[in-house]
Amino acid sequence: SAVISQKPSRDICQRGTSLTIQCQVDSQVTMMFWYRQQPGQSLTLIATANQGSEATYESGFVIDKFPISRPNLTFSTLTVSNMSPEDSSIYLCSVRPARDTEAFFGQGTRLTVV
Amino acid sequence: TQLLEQSPQFLSIQEGENLTVYCNSSSVFSSLQWYRQEPGEGPVLLVTVVTGGEVKKLKRLTFQFGDARKDSSLHITAAQPGDTGLYLCAGATNAGKSTFGDGTTLTVKP
């Protein structure tokens, strides 16, 4: 398994501003992902964070809105840019220690945009 | 796109009752995970099933993976209020990404 620390755990932000969420893992992991979970709903994959290169985004998500960094095998950041109330959601970091292992999740960041 | 359909979406039962949650797909997954999520927390892994026909038990929870590795079920015996939460199935692809079902919100009333 992997222990994932996600910061901040929650934030209330003004529209038009940006928030960067950090994800720190206690061990090196092969794969890191960012998900969004809107209230009462399931998880939607935003992107795969690739070490040393640009993230791979899913349909409906773009780099300008959700820039992602992954400088090494234990750390990644997700920025939610130019926020609007529609961005209010829970953002979750997930890791897969190796390609054929289970995915583990951080506790999430609850974002409210006002 | 691989989709997972989960049913029922909502389930409210009395303590002591049994229940089954279903997760179905038209696609084959290399493995399937079940997670439980409580408010304010991330999903917590309950089990992984890999082999078609596999059955795994975790105390009062029984998980089955279909023979064709396209569907799975979660059965809870004698549900307790502590079982309340959002149950999610997730299919893993060879690319390492997970596709999640819509989730089942379970409420167990004392």
Coordinates of N, CA and C in Angstrom, one line a residue, chain A residues 2 25 27-33 48-52 70 72-76 94-102 104, chain B residues 94-96:
Chain A
A2 N 0.2 2.4 0.0 CA 0.9 3.7 0.0 C 0.2 4.7 0.8
V25 N 3.5 11.3 -1.5 CA 3.4 9.8 -1.2 C 4.6 9.4 -0.4
S27 N 6.2 6.7 -0.6 CA 7.1 5.8 -1.3 C 7.0 6.1 -2.8
Q28 N 8.0 5.7 -3.5 CA 8.0 5.9 -5.0 C 6.9 5.1 -5.6
V29 N 6.1 5.7 -6.5 CA 5.0 5.0 -7.2 C 5.2 5.2 -8.7
T30 N 4.7 4.2 -9.4 CA 4.8 4.3 -10.8 C 3.8 5.3 -11.4
M31 N 2.6 5.2 -10.9 CA 1.5 6.0 -11.6 C 0.8 6.9 -10.5
M32 N 0.5 8.2 -11.0 CA -0.2 9.1 -10.1 C -1.3 9.7 -11.0
F33 N -2.5 9.9 -10.4 CA -3.7 10.3 -11.1 C -4.4 11.4 -10.2
T48 N -3.6 11.8 -15.9 CA -2.5 11.0 -15.4 C -1.3 11.9 -15.3
A49 N -0.7 12.0 -14.1 CA 0.5 12.8 -13.9 C 1.7 12.0 -14.3
N50 N 2.4 12.5 -15.3 CA 3.6 11.8 -15.8 C 4.9 12.5 -15.3
Q51 N 5.8 11.7 -14.8 CA 7.0 12.2 -14.2 C 7.9 12.8 -15.3
G52 N 8.2 14.1 -15.2 CA 9.1 14.7 -16.1 C 8.6 15.1 -17.4
R70 N 4.6 16.9 -12.0 CA 5.1 15.7 -11.3 C 6.6 15.7 -11.4
N72 N 8.9 14.3 -9.5 CA 9.5 13.0 -9.1 C 8.5 12.0 -8.8
L73 N 8.9 10.8 -8.3 CA 8.0 9.7 -8.2 C 7.2 9.7 -6.9
T74 N 7.3 10.7 -6.1 CA 6.6 10.8 -4.9 C 5.7 12.0 -4.7
F75 N 5.7 12.9 -5.7 CA 5.0 14.2 -5.5 C 4.4 14.7 -6.8
S76 N 3.2 15.3 -6.6 CA 2.5 15.9 -7.7 C 1.7 17.0 -7.3
S94 N -4.6 10.0 -6.6 CA -4.6 8.6 -6.5 C -3.2 8.1 -7.0
V95 N -2.7 7.0 -6.4 CA -1.5 6.4 -6.9 C -1.7 4.9 -7.1
R96 N -0.9 4.4 -8.0 CA -0.8 3.0 -8.2 C 0.7 2.7 -8.1
P97 N 1.1 2.0 -7.0 CA 2.5 1.7 -6.8 C 3.2 1.1 -8.0
A98 N 2.5 0.1 -8.6 CA 3.0 -0.5 -9.8 C 1.8 -0.7 -10.8
R99 N 2.1 -0.9 -12.0 CA 1.0 -0.9 -13.0 C -0.1 -1.9 -12.7
D100 N 0.3 -3.1 -12.1 CA -0.7 -4.1 -11.9 C -1.1 -4.2 -10.4
T101 N -1.0 -3.1 -9.7 CA -1.4 -3.1 -8.3 C -2.6 -2.2 -8.1
E102 N -3.2 -2.3 -6.9 CA -4.4 -1.5 -6.7 C -4.1 0.0 -6.7
F104 N -4.7 3.6 -4.7 CA -4.9 4.1 -3.4 C -5.2 5.6 -3.5
Chain B
N94 N -5.4 -2.1 -18.7 CA -4.0 -2.4 -18.8 C -3.1 -1.2 -18.8
A95 N -3.7 0.0 -19.1 CA -3.0 1.2 -19.1 C -2.8 1.7 -17.6
G96 N -3.4 1.1 -16.7 CA -3.3 1.5 -15.3 C -4.3 2.4 -14.8

